[in-house]
Tab-separated table of C-alpha atoms in Angstrom:
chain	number	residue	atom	x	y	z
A	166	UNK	CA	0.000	0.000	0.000
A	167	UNK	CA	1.418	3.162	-0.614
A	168	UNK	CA	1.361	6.280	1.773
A	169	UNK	CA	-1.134	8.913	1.942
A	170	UNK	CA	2.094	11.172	0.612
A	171	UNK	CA	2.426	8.838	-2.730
A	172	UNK	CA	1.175	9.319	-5.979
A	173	UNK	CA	-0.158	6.155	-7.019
A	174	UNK	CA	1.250	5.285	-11.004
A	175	UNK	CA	-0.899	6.891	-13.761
A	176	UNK	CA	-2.364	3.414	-14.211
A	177	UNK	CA	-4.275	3.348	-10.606
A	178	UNK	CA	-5.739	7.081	-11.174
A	179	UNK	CA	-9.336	7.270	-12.148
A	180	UNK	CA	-9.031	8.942	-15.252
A	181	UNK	CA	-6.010	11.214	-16.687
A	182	UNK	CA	-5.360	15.276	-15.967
A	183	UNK	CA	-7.561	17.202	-17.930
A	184	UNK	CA	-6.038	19.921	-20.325
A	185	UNK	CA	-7.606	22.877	-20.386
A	186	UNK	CA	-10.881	22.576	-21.532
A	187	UNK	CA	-11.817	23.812	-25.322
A	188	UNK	CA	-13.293	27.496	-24.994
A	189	UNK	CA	-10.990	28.345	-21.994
A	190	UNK	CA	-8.416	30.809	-21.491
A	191	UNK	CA	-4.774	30.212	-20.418
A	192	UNK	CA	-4.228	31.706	-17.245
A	193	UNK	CA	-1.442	34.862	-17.092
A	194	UNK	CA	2.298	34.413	-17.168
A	195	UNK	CA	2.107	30.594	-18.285
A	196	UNK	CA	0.799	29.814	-14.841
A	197	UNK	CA	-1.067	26.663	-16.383
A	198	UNK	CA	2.070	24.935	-16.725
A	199	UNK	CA	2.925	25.482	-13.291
A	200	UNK	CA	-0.241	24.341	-12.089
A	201	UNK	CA	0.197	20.942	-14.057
A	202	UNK	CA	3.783	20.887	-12.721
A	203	UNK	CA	1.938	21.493	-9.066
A	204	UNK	CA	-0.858	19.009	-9.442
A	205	UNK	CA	0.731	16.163	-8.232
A	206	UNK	CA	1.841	17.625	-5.039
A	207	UNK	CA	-1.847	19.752	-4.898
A	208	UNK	CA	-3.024	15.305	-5.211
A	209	UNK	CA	-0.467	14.146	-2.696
A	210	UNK	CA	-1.413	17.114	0.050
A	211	UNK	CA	-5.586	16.175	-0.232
A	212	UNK	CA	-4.758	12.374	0.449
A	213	UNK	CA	-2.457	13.423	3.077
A	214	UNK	CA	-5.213	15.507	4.768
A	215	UNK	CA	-7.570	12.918	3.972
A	216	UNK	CA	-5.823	10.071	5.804
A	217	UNK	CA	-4.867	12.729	8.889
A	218	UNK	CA	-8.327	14.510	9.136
A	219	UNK	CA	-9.037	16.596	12.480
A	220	UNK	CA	-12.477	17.456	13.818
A	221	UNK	CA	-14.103	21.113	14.285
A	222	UNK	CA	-12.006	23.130	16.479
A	223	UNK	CA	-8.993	20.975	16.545
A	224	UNK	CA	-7.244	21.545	13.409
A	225	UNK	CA	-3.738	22.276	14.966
A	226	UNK	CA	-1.964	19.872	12.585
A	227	UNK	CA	-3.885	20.940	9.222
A	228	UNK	CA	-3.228	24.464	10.444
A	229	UNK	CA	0.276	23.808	10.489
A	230	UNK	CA	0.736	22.314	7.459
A	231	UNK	CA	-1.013	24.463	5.711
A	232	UNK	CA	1.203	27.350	6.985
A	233	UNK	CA	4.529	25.692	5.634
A	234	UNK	CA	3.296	25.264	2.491
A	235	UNK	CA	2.322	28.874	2.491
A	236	UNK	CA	5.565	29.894	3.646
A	237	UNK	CA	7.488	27.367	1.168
A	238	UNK	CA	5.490	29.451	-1.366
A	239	UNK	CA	7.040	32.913	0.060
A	240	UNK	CA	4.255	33.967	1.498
A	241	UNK	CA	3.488	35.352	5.327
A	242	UNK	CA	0.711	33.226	6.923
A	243	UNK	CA	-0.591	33.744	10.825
A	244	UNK	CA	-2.473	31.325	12.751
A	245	UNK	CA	-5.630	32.129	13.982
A	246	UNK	CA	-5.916	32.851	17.999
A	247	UNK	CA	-6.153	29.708	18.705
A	248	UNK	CA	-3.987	27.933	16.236
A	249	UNK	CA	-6.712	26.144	14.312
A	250	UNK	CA	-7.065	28.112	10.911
A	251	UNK	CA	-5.040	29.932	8.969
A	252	UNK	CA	-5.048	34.188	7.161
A	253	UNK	CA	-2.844	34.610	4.540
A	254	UNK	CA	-2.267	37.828	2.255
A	255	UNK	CA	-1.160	37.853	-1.305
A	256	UNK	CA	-0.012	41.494	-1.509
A	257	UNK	CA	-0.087	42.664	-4.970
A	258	UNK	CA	-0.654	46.313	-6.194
A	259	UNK	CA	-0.724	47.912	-2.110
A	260	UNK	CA	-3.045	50.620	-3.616
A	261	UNK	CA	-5.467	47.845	-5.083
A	262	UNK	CA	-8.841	46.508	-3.242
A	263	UNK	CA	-8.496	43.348	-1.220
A	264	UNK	CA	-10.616	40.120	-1.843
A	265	UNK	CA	-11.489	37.110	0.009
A	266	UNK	CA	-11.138	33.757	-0.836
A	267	UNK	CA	-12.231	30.717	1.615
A	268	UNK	CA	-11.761	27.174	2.589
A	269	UNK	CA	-12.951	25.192	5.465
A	270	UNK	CA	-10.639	22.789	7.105
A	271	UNK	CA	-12.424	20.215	9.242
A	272	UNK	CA	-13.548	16.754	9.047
A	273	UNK	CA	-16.650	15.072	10.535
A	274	UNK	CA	-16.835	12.278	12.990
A	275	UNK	CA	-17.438	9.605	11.071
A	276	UNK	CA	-15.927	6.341	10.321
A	277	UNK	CA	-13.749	5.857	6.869
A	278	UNK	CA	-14.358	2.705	5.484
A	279	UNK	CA	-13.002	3.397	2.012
A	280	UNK	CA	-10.208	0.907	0.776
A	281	UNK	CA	-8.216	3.557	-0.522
A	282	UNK	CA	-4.133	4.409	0.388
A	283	UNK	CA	-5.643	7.606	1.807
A	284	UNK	CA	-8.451	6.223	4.024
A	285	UNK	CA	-8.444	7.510	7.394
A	286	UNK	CA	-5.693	6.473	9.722
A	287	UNK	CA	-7.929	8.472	12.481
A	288	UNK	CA	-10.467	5.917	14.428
A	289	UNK	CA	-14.106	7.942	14.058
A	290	UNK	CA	-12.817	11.003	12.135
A	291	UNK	CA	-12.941	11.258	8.021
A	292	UNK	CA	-13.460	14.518	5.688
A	293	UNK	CA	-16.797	13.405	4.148
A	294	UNK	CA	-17.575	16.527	3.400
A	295	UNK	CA	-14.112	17.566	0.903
A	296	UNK	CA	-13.338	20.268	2.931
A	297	UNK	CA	-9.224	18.579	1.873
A	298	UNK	CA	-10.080	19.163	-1.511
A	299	UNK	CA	-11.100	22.987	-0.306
A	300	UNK	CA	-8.057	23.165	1.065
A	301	UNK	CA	-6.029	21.794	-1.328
A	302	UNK	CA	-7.189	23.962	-4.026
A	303	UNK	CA	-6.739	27.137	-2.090
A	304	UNK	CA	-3.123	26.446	-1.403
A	305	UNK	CA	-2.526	26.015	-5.093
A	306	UNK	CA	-4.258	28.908	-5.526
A	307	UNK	CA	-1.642	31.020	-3.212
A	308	UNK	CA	0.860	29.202	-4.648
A	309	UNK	CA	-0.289	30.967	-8.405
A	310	UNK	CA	-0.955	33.942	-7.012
A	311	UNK	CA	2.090	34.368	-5.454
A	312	UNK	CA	3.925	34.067	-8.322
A	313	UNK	CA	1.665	36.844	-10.004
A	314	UNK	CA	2.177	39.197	-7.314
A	315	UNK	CA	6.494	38.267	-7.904
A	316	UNK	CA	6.098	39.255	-11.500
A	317	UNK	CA	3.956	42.900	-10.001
A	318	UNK	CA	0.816	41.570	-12.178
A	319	UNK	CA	-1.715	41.356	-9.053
A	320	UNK	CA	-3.879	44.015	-9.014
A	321	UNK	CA	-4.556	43.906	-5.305
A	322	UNK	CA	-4.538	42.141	-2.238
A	323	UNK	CA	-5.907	38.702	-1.992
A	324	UNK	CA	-6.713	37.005	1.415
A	325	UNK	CA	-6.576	33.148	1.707
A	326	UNK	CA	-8.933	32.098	4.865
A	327	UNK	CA	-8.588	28.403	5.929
A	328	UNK	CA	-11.108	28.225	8.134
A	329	UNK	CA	-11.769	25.786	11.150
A	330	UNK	CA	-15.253	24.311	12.511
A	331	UNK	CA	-17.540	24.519	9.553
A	332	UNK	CA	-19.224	21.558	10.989
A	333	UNK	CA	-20.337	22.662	14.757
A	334	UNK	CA	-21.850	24.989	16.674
A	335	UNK	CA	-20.658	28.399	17.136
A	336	UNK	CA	-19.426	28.499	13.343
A	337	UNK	CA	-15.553	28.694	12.846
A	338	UNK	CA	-16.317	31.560	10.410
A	339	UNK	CA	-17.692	33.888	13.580
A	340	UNK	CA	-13.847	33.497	14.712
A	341	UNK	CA	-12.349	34.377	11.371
A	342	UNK	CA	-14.575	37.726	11.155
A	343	UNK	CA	-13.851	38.254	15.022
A	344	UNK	CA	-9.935	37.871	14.072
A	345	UNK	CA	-10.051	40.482	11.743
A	346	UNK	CA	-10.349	38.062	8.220
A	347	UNK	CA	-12.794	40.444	6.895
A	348	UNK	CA	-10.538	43.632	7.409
A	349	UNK	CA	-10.756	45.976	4.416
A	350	UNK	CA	-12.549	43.095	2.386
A	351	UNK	CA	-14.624	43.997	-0.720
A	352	UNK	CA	-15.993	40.261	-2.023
A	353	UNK	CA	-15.528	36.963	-0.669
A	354	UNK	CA	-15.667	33.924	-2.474
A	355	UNK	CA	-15.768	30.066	-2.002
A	356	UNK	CA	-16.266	26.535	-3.543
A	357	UNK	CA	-17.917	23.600	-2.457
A	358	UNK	CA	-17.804	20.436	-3.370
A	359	UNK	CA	-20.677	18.742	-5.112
A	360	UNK	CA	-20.980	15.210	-6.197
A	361	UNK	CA	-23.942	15.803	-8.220
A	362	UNK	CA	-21.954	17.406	-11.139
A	363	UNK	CA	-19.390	16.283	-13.004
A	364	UNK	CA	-15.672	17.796	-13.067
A	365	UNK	CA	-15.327	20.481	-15.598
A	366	UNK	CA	-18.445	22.179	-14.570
A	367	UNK	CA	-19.454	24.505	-11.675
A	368	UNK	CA	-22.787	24.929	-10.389
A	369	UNK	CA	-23.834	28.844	-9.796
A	370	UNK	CA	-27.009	30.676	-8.451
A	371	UNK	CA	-28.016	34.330	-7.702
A	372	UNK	CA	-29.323	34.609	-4.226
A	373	UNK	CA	-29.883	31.590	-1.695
A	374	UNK	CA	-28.235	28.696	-2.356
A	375	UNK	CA	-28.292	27.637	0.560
A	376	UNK	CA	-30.854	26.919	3.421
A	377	UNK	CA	-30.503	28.502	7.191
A	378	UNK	CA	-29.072	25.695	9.955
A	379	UNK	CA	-29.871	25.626	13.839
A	380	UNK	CA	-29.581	22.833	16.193
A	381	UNK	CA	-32.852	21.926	18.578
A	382	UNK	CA	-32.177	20.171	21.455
A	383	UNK	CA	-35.333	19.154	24.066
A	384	UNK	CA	-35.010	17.557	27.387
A	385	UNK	CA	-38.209	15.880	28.821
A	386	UNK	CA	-38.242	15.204	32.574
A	387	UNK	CA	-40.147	13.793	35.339
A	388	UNK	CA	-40.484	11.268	38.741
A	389	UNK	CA	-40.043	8.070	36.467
A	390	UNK	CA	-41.853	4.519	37.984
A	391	UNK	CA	-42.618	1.172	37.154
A	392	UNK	CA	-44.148	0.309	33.597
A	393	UNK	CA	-47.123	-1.366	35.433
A	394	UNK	CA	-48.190	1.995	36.940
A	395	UNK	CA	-47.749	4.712	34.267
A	396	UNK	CA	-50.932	6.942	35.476
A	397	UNK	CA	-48.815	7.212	38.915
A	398	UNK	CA	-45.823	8.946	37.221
A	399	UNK	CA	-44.874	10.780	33.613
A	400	UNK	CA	-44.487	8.158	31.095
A	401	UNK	CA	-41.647	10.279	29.010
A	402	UNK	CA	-40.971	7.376	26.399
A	403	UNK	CA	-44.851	8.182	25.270
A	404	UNK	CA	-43.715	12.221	25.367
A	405	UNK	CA	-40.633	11.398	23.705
A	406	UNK	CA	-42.809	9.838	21.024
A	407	UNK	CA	-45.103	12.940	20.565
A	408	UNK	CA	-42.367	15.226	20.273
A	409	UNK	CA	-40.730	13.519	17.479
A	410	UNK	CA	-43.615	12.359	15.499
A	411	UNK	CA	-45.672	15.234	15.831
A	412	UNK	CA	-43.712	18.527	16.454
A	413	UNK	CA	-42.402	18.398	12.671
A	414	UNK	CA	-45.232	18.071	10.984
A	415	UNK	CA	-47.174	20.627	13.486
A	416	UNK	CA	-44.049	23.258	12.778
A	417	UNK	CA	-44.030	23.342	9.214
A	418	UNK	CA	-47.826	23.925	9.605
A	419	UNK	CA	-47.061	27.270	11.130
A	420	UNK	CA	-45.107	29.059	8.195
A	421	UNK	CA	-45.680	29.327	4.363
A	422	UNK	CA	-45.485	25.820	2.054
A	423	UNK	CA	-42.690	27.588	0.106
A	424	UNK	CA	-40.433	28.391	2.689
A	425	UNK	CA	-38.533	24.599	3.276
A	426	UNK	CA	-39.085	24.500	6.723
A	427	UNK	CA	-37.880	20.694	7.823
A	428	UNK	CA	-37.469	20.048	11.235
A	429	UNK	CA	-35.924	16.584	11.277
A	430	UNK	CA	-35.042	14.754	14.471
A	431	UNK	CA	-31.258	13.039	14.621
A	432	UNK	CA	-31.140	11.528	18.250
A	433	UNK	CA	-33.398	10.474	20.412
A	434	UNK	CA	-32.754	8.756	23.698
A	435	UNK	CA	-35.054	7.472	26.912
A	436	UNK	CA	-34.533	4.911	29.211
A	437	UNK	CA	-32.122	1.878	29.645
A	438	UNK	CA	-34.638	-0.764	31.230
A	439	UNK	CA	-37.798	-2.108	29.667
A	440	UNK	CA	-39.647	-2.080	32.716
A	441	UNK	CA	-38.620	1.097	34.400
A	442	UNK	CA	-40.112	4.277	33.099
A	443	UNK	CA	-37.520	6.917	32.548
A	444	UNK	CA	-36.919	10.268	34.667
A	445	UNK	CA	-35.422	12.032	32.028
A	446	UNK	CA	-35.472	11.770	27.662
A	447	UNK	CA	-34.660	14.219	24.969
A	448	UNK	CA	-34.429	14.680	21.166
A	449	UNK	CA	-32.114	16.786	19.073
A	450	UNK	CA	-31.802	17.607	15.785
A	451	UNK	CA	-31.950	20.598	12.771
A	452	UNK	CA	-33.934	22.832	11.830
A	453	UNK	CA	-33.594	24.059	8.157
A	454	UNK	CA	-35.616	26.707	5.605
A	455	UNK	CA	-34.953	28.202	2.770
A	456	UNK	CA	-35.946	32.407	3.720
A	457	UNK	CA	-34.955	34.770	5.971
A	458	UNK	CA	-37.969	35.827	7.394
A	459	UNK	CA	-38.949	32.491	8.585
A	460	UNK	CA	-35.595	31.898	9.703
A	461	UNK	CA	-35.867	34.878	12.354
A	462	UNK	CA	-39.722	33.201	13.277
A	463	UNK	CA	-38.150	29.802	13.561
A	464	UNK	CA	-37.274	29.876	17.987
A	465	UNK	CA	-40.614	31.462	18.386
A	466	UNK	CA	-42.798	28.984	16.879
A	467	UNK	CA	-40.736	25.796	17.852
A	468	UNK	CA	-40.941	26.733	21.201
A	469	UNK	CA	-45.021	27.135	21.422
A	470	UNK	CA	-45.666	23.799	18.905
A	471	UNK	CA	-42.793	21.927	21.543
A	472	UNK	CA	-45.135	23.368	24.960
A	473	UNK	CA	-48.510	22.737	23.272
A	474	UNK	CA	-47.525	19.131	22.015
A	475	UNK	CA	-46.085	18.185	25.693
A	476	UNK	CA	-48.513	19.881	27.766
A	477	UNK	CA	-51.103	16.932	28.273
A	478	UNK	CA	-48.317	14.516	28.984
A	479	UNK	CA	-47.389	16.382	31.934
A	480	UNK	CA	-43.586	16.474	31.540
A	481	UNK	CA	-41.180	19.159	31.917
A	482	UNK	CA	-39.644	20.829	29.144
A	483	UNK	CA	-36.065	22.076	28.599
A	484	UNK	CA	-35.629	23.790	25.089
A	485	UNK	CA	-32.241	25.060	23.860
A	486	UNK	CA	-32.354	26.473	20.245
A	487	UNK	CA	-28.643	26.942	19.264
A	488	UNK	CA	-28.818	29.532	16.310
A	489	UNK	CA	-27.240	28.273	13.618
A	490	UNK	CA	-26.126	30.092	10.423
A	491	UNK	CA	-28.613	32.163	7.894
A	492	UNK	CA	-29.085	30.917	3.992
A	493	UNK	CA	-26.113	31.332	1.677
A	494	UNK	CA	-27.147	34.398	-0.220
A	495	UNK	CA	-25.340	35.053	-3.692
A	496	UNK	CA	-24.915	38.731	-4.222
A	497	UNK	CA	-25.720	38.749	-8.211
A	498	UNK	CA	-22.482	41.030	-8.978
A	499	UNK	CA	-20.588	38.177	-7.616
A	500	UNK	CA	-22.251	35.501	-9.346
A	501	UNK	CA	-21.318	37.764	-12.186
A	502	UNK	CA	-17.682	37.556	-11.429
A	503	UNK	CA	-17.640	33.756	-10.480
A	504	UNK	CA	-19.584	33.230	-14.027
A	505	UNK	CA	-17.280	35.097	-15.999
A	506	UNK	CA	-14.099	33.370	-14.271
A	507	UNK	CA	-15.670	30.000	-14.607
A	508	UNK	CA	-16.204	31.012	-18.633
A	509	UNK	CA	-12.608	31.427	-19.059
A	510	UNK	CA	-11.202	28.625	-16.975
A	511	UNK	CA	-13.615	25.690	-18.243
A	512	UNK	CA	-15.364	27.562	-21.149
A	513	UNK	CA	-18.738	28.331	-21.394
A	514	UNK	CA	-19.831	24.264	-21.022
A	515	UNK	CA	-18.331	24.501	-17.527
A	516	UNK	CA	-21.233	27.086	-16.291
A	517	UNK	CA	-24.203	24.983	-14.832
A	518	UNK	CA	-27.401	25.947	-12.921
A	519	UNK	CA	-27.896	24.769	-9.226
A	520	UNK	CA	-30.880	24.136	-7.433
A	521	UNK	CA	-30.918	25.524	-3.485
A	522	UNK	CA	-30.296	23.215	-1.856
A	523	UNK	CA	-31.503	22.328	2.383
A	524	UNK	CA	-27.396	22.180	3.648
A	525	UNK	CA	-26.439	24.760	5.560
A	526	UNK	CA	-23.210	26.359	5.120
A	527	UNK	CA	-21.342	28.951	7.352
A	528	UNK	CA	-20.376	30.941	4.512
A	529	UNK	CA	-23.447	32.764	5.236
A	530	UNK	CA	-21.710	34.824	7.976
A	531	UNK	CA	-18.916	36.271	5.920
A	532	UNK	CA	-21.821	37.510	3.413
A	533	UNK	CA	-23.815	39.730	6.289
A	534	UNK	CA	-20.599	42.136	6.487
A	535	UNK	CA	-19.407	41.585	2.823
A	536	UNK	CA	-21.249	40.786	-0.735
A	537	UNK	CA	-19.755	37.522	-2.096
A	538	UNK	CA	-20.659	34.515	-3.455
A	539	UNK	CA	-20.769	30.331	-2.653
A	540	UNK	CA	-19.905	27.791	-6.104
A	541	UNK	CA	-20.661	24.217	-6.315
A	542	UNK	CA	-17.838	22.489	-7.828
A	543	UNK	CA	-18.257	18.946	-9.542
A	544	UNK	CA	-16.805	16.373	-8.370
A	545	UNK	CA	-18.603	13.573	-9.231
A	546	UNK	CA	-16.951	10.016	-10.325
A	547	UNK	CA	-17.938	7.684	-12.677
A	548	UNK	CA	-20.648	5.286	-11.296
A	549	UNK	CA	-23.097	5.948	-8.493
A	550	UNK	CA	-21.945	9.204	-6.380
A	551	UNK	CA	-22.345	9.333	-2.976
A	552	UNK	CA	-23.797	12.334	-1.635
A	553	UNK	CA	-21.722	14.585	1.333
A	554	UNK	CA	-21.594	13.447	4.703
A	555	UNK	CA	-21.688	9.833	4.186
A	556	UNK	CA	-18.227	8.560	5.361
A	557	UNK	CA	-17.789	6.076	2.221
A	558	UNK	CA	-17.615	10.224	0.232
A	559	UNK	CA	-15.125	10.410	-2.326
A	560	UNK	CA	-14.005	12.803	-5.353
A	561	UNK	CA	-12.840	12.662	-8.213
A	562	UNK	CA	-9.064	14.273	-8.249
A	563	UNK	CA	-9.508	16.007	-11.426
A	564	UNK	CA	-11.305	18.445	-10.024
A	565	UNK	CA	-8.218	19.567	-7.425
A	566	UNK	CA	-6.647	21.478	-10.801
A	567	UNK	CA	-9.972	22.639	-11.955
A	568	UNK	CA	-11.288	24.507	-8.729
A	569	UNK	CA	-7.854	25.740	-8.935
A	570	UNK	CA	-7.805	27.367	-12.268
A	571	UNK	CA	-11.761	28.794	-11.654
A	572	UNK	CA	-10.822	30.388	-7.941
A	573	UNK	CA	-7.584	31.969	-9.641
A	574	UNK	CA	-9.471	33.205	-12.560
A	575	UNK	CA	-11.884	34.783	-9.823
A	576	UNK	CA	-9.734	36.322	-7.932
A	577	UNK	CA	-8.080	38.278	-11.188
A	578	UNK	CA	-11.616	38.922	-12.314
A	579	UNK	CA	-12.718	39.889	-9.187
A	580	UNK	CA	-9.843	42.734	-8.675
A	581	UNK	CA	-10.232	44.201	-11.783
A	582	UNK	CA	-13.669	44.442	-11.191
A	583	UNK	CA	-13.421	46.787	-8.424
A	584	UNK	CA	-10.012	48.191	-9.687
């Protein structure tokens, strides 16, 4: 087997390095052939990250990494306050505007059970999600853009954001904006990846694109008793029951059809004898919609349908609604850049529509202080894909050069926009 680290030989890779799709444009200052000459280590540092994954918030080793290949590049990266993520500046023209560009780090808590040479060497912890091919791309990125800035051909400043905790609750992104990632920002962009298209395309959208995220958690208590004798006590296995059966369905009554409310339950847990009655129970799970609007009515109107649903069963009710993160909301001059950029790196065939979709993403949080926009990048491979945050999730590589060439093409696009 060979190591994370190790190219496998041409013959063992899905499918060949694309060239440069017909309709495209070469990048500036022959940096296509560097990115070809860079691929294989852009390859090498995904699997790497992929077999040595980290959860939310503890990203000290991807953090690290990442810096030294920053620094290998000639660039100045700092660590974030608490040595989890990573804010790096490309410093072109100093009189130009500055733009964002961001990846998230983190991997989920999941099982790998892939038979791959970069599966998971971490017991219960795999990126399911691609947040290493996020990563990887936006180092190769730097690594381009650094050599622009060398040659004095980058019009601006551009800020590489490796962010940690993309996954949990409070949202890593809160701690880049707190840190000072947003400072003297104009646009902000990032990818994600999407198994649902193919590589060589891109999947864009005006406005949401994603749906708003919280996390409902309710705690059901009472005396407990015997099984034989549930009118003496609270039977909180029936009240358990209600809440998760009935609460969703009696939520998404409350708000308008087209608004993707979906309150969907993840846990539940009562009990740990069949003939004892429980003294305590709970549920958690997310809530998700597509608007605003019902997004800021969401706490209200859980909290009433949760009382008025567990009222007759006589149990007490502990509700904590964690606030999540708000839709993903395009800003259209963005989309405009992102469009144009993904035109001239995959020609016009690269450009697809995208549905919104229910995920929630903590982009959203970099777009209330800053107008920027979210892609979907394909990475689907050939036979049945499976979707994000299963932990048998897997890309196709190709797409490692191509999010490369689109985010570079942005960036350019991006500062002359604003110039």
């Amino acid at each position: 087997m060979t190591s994370a680290l190790t190219l496998p030989t041409s013959g063992q890779l899905a499918s060949s390095w694309p060239e440069p799709p017909p309709g495209s444009q070469p990048l500036p200052r022959e940096l296509d052939h560097l990115l070809a000459l860079r691929v294989p280590g852009l390859i090498a540092t995904r699997r790497h990250l992929h077999s040595h994954p980290e959860l939310s918030g503890n990203e000290f080793e991807t953090a690290a990494l990442i810096a030294r290949e920053l620094s290998l590049a000639g660039l100045t990266p700092r660590l974030l306050p608490k040595g989890n993520g990573v804010i790096c500046d490309v410093n072109g023209r100093p009189d130009g505007p500055v733009i964002a560009l961001r990846a998230d780090i983190d991997a989920l808590p999941l099982d790998d059970p892939k038979d791959v040479a970069y599966r998971s060497t971490v017991e219960g912890v795999c990126h399911a999600c691609g947040h290493d091919v996020h990563t990887s791309i936006l180092l190769g990125v730097g690594m381009l853009l650094a050599q622009l800035a060398d040659l004095g051909e980058l019009d601006g400043r551009v800020r590489l954001i490796f962010q940690p905790a993309e996954e949990i609750l409070p949202c890593g992104s809160l701690e880049v904006i707190e840190a000072g990632g947003l400072d003297d920002v104009v646009q902000i962009f990032a990818l994600h990846c999407d198994p649902n298209l193919p590589v060589g395309q891109v999947g864009l959208r005006v406005g949401p694109i994603t749906a708003a995220a919280d996390n409902v958690t309710v705690r059901l208590s009472g005396p407990g008793g015997h099984t034989a004798r549930p009118h003496l006590t609270v039977d909180l296995v029936d009240a358990l029951g209600r809440l998760i059966t009935e609460v969703p369905a009696l939520v998404s009554r409350r708000v308008p059809a087209n608004s993707g409310l979906l309150l969907v339950f993840g846990h539940a847990s009562a009990g740990t004898r069949y003939n004892v009655i429980p003294s305590e129970a709970s549920a958690s799970g997310t809530l998700r919609v597509m608007d605003r609007d019902t997004w800021e009515q969401a706490p209200k109107i859980v909290a009433q349908v949760v009382r008025d649903v567990i009222a007759p069963t006589g149990a007490t009710v502990d509700l904590e609604y964690l606030r999540g993160r708000p839709p993903v909301c395009n800003d259209s001059r963005a989309i405009q850049v992102l469009t144009a950029a993904t035109s001239a790196a995959l020609g016009p065939d690269g450009i697809a529509e995208t549905p919104q979709s229910m995920g929630g993403e903590d982009f959203s949080w970099y777009l209330e202080y800053v107008p920027g926009a979210l892609a979907r990048l394909g990475v689907g491979r050939s036979g049945p894909n499976v979707d994000l945050h299963r932990a048998s999730f897997d890309v196709d590589e190709r797409a490692i050069p191509v999010g490369v060439r689109v985010m570079v093409q942005t960036a350019l696009r991006a500062l002359a926009a604003v110039r």
